[in-house]
mmCIF file of C-alpha atoms in Angstrom:
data_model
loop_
_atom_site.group_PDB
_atom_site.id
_atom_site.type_symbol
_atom_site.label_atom_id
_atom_site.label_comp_id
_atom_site.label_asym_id
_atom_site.label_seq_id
_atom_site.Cartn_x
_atom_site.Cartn_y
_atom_site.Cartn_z
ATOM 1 C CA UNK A 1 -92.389 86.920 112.152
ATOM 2 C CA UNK A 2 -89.831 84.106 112.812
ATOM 3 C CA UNK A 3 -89.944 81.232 110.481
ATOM 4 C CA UNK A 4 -91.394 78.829 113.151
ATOM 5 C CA UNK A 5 -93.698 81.062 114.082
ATOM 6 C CA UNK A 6 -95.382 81.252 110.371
ATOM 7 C CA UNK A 7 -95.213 77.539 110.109
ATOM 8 C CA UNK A 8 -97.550 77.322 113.033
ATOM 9 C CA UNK A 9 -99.913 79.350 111.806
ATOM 10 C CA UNK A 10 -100.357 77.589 108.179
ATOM 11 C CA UNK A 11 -100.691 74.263 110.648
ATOM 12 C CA UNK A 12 -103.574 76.098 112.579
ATOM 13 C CA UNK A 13 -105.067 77.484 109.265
ATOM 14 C CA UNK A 14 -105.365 74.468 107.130
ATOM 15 C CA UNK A 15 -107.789 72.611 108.447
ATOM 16 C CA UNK A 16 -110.247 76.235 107.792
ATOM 17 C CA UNK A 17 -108.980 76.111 104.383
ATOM 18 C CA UNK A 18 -109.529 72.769 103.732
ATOM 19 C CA UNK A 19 -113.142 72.999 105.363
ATOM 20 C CA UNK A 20 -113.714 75.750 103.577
ATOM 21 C CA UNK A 21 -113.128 73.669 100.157
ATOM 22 C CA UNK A 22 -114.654 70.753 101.401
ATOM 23 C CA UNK A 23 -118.068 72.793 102.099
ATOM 24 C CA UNK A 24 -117.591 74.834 98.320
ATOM 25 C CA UNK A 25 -117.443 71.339 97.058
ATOM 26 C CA UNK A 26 -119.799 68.790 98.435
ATOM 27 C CA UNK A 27 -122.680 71.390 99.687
ATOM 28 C CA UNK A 28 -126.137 70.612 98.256
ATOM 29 C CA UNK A 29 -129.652 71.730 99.220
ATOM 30 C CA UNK A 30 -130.862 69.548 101.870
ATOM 31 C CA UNK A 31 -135.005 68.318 102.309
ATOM 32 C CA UNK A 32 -137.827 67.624 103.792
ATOM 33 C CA UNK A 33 -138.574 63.916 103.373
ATOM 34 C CA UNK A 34 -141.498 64.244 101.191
ATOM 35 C CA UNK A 35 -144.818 61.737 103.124
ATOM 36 C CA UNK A 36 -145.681 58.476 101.465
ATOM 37 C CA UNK A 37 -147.756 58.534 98.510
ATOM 38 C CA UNK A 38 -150.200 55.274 98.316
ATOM 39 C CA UNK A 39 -152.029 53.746 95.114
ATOM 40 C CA UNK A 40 -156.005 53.996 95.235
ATOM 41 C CA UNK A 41 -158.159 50.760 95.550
ATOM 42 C CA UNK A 42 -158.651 50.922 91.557
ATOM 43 C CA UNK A 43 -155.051 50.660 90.879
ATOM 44 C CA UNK A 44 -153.587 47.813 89.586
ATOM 45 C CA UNK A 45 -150.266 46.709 92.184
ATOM 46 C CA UNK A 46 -147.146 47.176 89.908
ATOM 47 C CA UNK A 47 -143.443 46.559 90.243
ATOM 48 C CA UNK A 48 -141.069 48.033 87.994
ATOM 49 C CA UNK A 49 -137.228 46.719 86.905
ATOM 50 C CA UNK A 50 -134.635 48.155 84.874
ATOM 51 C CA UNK A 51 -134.076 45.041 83.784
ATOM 52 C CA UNK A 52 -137.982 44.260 82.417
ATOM 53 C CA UNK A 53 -137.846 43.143 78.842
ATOM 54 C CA UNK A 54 -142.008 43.785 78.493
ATOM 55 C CA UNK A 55 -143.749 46.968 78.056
ATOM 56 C CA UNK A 56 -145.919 48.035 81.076
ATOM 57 C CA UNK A 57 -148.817 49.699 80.116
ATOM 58 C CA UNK A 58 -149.511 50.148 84.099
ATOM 59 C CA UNK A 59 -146.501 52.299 84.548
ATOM 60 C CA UNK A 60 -146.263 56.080 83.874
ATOM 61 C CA UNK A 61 -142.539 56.387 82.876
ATOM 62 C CA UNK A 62 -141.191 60.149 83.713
ATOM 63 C CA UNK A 63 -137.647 61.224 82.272
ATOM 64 C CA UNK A 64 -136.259 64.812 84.247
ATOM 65 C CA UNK A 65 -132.843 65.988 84.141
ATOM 66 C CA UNK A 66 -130.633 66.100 87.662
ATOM 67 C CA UNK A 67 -128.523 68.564 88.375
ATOM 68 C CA UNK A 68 -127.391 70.876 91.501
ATOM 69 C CA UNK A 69 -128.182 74.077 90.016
ATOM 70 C CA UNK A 70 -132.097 72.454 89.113
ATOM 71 C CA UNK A 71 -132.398 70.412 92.165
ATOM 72 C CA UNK A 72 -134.611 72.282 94.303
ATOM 73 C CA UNK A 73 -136.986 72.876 91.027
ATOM 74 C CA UNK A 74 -136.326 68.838 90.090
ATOM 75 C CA UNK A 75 -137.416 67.856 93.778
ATOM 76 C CA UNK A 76 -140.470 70.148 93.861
ATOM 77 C CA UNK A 77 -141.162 68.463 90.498
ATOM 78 C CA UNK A 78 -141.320 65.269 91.445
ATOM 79 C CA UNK A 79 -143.455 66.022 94.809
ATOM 80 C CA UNK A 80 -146.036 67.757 92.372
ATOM 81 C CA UNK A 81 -146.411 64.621 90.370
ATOM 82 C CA UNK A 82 -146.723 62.486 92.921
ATOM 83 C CA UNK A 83 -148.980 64.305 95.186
ATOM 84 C CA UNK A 84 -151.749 64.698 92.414
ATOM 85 C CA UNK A 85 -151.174 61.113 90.907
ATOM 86 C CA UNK A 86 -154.137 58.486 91.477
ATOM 87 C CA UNK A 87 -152.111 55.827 91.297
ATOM 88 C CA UNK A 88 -148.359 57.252 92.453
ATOM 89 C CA UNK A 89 -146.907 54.035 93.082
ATOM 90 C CA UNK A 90 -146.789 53.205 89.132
ATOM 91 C CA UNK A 91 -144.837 56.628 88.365
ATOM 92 C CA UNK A 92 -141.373 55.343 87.929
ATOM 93 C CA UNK A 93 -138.695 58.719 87.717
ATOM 94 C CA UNK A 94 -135.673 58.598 85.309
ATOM 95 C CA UNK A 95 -133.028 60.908 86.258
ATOM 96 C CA UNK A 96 -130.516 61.861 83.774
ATOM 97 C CA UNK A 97 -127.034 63.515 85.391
ATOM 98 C CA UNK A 98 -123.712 63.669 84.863
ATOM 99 C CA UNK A 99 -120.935 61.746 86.816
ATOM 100 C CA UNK A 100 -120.101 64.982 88.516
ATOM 101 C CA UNK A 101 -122.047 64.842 91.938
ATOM 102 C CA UNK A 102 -124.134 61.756 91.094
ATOM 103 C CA UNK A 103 -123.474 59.879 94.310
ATOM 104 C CA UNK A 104 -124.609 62.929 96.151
ATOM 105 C CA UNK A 105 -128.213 63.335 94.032
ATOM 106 C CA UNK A 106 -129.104 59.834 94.330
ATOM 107 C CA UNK A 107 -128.381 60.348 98.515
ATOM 108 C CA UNK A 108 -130.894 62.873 98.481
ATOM 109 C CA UNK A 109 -133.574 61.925 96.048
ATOM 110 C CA UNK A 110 -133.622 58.401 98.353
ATOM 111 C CA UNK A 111 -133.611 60.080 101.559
ATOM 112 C CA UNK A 112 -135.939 62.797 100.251
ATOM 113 C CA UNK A 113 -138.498 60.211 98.614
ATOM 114 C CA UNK A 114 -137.705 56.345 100.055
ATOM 115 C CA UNK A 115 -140.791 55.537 98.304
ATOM 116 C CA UNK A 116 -139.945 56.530 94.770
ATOM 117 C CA UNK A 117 -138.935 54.093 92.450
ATOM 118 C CA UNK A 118 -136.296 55.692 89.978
ATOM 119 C CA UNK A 119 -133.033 55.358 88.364
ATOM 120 C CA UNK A 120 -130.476 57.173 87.409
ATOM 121 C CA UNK A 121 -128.638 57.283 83.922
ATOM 122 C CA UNK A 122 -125.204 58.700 83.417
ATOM 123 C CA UNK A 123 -125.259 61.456 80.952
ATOM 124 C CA UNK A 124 -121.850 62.120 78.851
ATOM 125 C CA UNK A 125 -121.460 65.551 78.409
ATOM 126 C CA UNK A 126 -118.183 64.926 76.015
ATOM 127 C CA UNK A 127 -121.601 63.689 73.835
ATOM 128 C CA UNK A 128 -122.640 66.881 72.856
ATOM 129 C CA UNK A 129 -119.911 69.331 73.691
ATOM 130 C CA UNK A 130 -118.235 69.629 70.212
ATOM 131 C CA UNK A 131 -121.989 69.941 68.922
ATOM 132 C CA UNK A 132 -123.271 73.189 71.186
ATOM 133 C CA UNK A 133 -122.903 76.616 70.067
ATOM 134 C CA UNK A 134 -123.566 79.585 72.493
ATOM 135 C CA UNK A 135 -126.723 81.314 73.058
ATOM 136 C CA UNK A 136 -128.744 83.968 74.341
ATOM 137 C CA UNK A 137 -128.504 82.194 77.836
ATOM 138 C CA UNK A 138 -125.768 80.764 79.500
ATOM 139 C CA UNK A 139 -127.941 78.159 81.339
ATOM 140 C CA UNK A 140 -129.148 76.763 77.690
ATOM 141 C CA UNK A 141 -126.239 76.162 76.585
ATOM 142 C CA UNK A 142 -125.108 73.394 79.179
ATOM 143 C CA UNK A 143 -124.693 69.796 77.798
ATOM 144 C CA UNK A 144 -127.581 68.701 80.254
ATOM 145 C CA UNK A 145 -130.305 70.535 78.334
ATOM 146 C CA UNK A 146 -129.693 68.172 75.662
ATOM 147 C CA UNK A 147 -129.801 65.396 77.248
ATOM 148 C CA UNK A 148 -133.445 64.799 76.058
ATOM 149 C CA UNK A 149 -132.454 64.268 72.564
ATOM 150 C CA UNK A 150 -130.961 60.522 74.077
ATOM 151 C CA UNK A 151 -133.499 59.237 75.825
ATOM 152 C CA UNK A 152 -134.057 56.624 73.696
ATOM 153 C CA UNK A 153 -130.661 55.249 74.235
ATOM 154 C CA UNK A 154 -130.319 56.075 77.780
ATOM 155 C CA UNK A 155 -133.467 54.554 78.917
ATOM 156 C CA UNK A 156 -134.310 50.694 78.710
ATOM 157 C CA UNK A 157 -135.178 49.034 75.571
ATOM 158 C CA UNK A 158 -138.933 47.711 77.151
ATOM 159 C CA UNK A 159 -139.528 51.482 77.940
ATOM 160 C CA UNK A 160 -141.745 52.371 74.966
ATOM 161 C CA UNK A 161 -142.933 55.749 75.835
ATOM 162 C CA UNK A 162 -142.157 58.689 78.488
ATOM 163 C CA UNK A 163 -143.115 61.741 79.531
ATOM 164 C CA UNK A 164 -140.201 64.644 79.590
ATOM 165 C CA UNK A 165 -140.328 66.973 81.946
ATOM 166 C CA UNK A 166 -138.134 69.942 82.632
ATOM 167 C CA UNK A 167 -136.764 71.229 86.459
ATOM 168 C CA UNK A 168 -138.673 74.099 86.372
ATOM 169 C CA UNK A 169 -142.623 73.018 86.720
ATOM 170 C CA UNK A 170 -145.002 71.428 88.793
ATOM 171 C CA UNK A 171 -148.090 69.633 87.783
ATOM 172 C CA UNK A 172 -151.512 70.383 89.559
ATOM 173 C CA UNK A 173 -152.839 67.352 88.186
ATOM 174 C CA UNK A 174 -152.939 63.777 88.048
ATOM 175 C CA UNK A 175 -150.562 62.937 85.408
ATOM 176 C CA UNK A 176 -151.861 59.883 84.295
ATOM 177 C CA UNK A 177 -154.368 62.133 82.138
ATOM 178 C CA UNK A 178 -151.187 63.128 79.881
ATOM 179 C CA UNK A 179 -149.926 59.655 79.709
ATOM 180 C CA UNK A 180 -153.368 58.160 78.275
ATOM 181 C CA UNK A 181 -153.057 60.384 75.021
ATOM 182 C CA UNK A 182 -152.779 58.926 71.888
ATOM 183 C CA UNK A 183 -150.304 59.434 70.062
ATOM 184 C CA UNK A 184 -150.996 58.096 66.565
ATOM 185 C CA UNK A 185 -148.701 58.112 63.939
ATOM 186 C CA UNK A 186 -146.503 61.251 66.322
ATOM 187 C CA UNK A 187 -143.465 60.472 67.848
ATOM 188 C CA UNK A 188 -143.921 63.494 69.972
ATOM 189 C CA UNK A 189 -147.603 64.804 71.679
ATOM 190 C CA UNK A 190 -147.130 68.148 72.977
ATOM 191 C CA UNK A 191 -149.085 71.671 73.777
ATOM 192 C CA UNK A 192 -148.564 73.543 70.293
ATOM 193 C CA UNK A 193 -149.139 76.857 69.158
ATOM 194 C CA UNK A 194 -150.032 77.317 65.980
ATOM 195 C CA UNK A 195 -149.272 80.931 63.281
ATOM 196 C CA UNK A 196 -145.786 81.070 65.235
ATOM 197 C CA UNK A 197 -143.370 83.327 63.465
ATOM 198 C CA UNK A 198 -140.091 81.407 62.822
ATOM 199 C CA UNK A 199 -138.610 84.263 61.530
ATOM 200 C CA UNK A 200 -138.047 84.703 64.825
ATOM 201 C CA UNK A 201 -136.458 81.408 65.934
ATOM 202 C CA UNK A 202 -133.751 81.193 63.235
ATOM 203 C CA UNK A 203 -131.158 83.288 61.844
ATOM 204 C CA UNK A 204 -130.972 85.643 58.764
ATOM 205 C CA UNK A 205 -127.953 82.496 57.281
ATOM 206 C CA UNK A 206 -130.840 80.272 57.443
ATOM 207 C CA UNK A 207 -133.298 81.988 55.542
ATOM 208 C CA UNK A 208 -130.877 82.990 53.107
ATOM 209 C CA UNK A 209 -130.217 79.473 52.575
ATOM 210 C CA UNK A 210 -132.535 77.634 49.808
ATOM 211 C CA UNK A 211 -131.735 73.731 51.150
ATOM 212 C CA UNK A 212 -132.104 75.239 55.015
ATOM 213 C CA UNK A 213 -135.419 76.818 54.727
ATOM 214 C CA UNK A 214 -137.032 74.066 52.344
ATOM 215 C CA UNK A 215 -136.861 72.392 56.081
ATOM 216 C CA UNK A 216 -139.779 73.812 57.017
ATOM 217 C CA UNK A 217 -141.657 74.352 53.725
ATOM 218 C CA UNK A 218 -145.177 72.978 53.416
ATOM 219 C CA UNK A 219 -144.871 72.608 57.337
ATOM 220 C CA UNK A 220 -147.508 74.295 59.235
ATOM 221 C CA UNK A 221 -145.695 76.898 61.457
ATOM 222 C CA UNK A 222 -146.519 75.419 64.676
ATOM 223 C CA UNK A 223 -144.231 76.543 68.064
ATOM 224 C CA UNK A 224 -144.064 73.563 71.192
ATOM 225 C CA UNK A 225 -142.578 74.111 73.903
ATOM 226 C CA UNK A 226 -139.745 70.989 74.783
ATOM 227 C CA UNK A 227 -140.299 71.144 78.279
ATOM 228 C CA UNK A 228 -143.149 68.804 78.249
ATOM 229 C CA UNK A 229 -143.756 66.058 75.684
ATOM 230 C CA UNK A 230 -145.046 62.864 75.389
ATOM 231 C CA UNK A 231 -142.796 60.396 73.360
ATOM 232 C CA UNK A 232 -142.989 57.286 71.986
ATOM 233 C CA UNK A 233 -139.253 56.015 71.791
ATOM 234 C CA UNK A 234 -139.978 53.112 69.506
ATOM 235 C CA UNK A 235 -140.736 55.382 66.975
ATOM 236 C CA UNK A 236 -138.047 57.683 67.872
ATOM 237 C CA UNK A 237 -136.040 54.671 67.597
ATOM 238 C CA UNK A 238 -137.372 53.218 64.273
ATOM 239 C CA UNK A 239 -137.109 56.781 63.122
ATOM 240 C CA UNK A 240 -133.715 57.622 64.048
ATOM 241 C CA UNK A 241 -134.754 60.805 65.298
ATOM 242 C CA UNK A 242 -131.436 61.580 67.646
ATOM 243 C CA UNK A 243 -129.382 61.622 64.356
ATOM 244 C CA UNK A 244 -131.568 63.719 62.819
ATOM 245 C CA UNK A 245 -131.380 66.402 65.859
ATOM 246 C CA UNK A 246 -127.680 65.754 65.599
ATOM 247 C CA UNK A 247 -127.403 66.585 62.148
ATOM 248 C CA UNK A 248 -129.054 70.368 62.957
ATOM 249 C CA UNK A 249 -126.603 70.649 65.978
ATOM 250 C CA UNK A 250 -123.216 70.405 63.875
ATOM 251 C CA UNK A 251 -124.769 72.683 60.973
ATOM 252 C CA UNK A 252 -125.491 75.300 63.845
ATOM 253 C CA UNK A 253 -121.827 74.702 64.973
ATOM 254 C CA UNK A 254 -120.669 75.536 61.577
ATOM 255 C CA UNK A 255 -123.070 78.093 60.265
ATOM 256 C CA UNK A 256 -125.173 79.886 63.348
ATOM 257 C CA UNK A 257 -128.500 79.526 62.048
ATOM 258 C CA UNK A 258 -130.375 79.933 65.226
ATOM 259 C CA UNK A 259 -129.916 81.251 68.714
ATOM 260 C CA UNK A 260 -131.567 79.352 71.182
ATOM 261 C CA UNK A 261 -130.383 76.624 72.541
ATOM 262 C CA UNK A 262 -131.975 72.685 71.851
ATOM 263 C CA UNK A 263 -135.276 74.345 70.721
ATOM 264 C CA UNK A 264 -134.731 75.201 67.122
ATOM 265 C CA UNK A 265 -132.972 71.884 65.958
ATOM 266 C CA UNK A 266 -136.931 70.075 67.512
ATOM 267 C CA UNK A 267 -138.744 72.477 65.014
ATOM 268 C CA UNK A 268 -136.835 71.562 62.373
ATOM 269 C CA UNK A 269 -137.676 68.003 62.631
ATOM 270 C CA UNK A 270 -141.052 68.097 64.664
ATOM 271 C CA UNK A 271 -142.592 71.471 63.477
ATOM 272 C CA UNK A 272 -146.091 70.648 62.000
ATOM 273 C CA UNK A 273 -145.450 67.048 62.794
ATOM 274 C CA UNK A 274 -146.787 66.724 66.845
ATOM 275 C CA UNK A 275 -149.653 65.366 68.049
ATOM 276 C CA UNK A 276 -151.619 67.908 69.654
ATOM 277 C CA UNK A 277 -152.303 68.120 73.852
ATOM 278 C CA UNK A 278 -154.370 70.253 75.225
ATOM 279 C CA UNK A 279 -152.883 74.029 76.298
ATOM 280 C CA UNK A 280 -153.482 72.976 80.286
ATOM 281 C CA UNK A 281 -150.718 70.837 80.070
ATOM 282 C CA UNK A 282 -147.766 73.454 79.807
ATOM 283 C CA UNK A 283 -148.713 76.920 81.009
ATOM 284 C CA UNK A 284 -145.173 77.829 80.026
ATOM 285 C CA UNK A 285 -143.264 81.012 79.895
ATOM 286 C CA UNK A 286 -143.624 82.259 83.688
ATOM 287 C CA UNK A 287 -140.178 82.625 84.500
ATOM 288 C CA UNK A 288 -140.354 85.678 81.613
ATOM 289 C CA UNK A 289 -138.271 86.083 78.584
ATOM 290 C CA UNK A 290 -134.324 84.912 78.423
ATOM 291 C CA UNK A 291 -132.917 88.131 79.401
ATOM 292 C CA UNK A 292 -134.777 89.978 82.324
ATOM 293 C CA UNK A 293 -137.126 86.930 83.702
ATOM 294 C CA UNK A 294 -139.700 89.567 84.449
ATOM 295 C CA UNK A 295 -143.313 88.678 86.195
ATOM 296 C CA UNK A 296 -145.983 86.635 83.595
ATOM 297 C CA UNK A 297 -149.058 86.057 84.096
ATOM 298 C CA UNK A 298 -151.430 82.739 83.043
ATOM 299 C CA UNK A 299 -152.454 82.150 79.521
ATOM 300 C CA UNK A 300 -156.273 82.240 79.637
ATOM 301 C CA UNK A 301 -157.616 78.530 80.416
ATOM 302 C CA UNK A 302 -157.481 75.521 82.966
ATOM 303 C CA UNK A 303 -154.213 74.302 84.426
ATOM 304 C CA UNK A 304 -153.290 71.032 84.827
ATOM 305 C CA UNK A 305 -149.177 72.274 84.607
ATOM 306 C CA UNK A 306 -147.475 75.575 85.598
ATOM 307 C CA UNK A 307 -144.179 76.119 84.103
ATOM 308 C CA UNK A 308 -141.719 78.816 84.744
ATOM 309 C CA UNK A 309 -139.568 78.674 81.418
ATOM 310 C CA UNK A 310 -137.816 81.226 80.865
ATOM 311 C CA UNK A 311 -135.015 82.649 83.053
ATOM 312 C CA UNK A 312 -136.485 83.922 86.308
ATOM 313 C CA UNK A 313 -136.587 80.773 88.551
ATOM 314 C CA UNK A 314 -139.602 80.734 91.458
ATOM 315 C CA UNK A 315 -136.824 79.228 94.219
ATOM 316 C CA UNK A 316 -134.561 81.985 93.157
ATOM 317 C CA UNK A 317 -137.619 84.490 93.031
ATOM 318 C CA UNK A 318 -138.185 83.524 96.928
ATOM 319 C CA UNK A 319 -135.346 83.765 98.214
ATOM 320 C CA UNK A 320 -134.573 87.375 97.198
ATOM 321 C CA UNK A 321 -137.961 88.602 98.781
ATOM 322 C CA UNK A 322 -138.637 89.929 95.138
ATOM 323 C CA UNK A 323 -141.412 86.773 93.971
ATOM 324 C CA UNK A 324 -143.691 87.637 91.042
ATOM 325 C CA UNK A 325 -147.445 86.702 92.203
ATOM 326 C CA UNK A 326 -147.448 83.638 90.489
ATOM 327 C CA UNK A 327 -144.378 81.927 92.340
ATOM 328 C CA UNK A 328 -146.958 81.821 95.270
ATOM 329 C CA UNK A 329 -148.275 78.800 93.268
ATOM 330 C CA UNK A 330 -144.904 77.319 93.427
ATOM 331 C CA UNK A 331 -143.791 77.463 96.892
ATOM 332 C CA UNK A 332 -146.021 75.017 98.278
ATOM 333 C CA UNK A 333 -143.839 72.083 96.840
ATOM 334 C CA UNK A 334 -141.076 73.094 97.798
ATOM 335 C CA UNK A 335 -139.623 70.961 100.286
ATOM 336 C CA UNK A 336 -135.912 72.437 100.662
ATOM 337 C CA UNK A 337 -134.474 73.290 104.501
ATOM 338 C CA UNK A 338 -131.401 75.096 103.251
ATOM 339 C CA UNK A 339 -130.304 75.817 99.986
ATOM 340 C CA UNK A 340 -125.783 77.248 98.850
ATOM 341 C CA UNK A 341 -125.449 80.320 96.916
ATOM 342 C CA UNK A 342 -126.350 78.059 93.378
ATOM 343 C CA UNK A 343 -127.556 80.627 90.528
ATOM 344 C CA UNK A 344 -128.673 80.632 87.431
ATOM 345 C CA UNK A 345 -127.839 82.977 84.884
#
């Protein structure tokens, strides 16, 4: 092939390269714009600012992490919420996300919900990097899973309590219900299960250890799941809670005392220390165990929240025509037209 020749056919082929980039790059899930949720008559008409000095007691705050990989679970999320809410206009949404993508998230959570009042807060992953030590999962080990642990500097000052909520859940009921519990003297409220074994949750360094394990003496040995909790962030504030969480992280960088990801480090400091909520509100573990994801069925009870922790995904489920039974319960908030080739694993 003369040389002429092959420079015309780079010409003609680098536009289809350079699509082909441009599409690896910049492709997201795309949705249905979700209808208009509307406040009852016995609601009281509410505006929201991020720039409110005063404590709302009107508005149900929400904190949920953003992400591509999440984003059809974050979306069907947030349609859950809203669809079961009495009073949805008073939900304000706080997205946490990194820079990578941001502009993109916020395009479709506006054009998805242009209704929803929410903001989004830059997450810096460089925050937590040097602290995160691998575990059993790949997906737990990204900096966004502990983003949670900095809500209380993320969000605004006058934003005294919030709900956290993980991608990977909808709620069948109205939500205010969770937000009305008291918290007493708890920073955190939460669905815990009591007689857990934490042999199982930390290492054999860690039991070995007299100062490690004197952690969680005299603490009742009681499991919650951080996918859903109530917290009151003054207290978390007055508390300094975040250093204490840090504090766990860089001793599991240097010693491996646990394997699983931002869960263990929340025992340590919360174990025996939560306010209790009822079971209904995090019907966890139906995306199976960390490793296979295999089919679950409910805990015996009512269900005010279905949760599919764990590493089999509903949206994922779906699309491979292999769903356990459950996902069916899923599907119906899930608003996506067409979804890339994003796993996780």
């Amino acid at each position: 092939m003369s040389s002429l020749r092959l420079r015309l056919l780079l010409l003609l082929l680098l536009p289809i390269a350079i699509s082909c980039v441009t599409v690896t790059l910049t492709d997201l899930p795309a949705f249905r714009e979700a209808p208009a949720f509307r406040n009852g008559r016995e609601c009281s008409k509410t505006a929201w600012s991020p720039s409110d000095r005063e404590h709302n007691p009107s508005i149900i705050h929400i904190a949920m992490t953003l992400d591509a990989i999440y984003l059809r679970g974050s979306v069907a999320g947030v349609f859950s919420v809203l669809q079961h809410a009495s009073c949805p206009e008073n939900v304000v949404f706080h997205f946490i996300a990194t820079h990578r993508r941001s502009a993109d998230l916020r395009r479709i959570i506006s054009s998805t919900f242009p209704y929803l009042t929410y903001q989004i807060y830059h997450f810096d992953p460089n925050l937590v990097r040097s602290k995160i030590s691998s575990s059993i999962r790949r997906a737990l080990d990204q900096p966004l899973n502990y983003a949670r642990i900095y809500l209380a500097d993320l969000l605004p000052i006058a934003v005294r309590r919030v709900i956290y909520f993980d991608s990977d859940l909808v709620v069948v009921d109205d939500v205010a219900k969770l937000w009305r519990i008291d918290l007493r003297r708890h920073v955190v409220g939460a669905p815990e299960y009591c007689h857990a074994n934490f042999t199982n949750y930390f290492t054999s360094r860690f039991w070995s250890s007299q100062g490690y394990k004197s952690a969680l003496k005299d603490r009742k040995p009681c499991y919650f799941n951080t996918g859903v909790m109530v917290i009151d962030l003054g207290k978390w504030r007055e508390r300094r809670v975040t250093v204490k969480l840090e504090t766990w992280m860089r001793i599991q960088k240097r010693h491996r005392i646990y394997e699983l990801g931002s869960l263990p480090p929340f025992l340590l400091v919360f174990a025996g220390d939560v306010e209790p909520v009822e079971h209904r509100w995090n019907q966890h573990g139906l995306g199976g165990d960390n490793l296979e994801g295999l089919c679950r069925n409910l805990h015996p009870g009512p269900v005010s929240l279905l949760h599919w922790s764990g590493k089999g995904k509903p949206w994922l489920r779906l699309d491979s025509r292999r769903p356990c039974p459950l996902d069916s319960l899923w599907a119906p908030y899930d608003l996506f037209r067409y979804s890339p080739l994003i796993s996780d694993s």
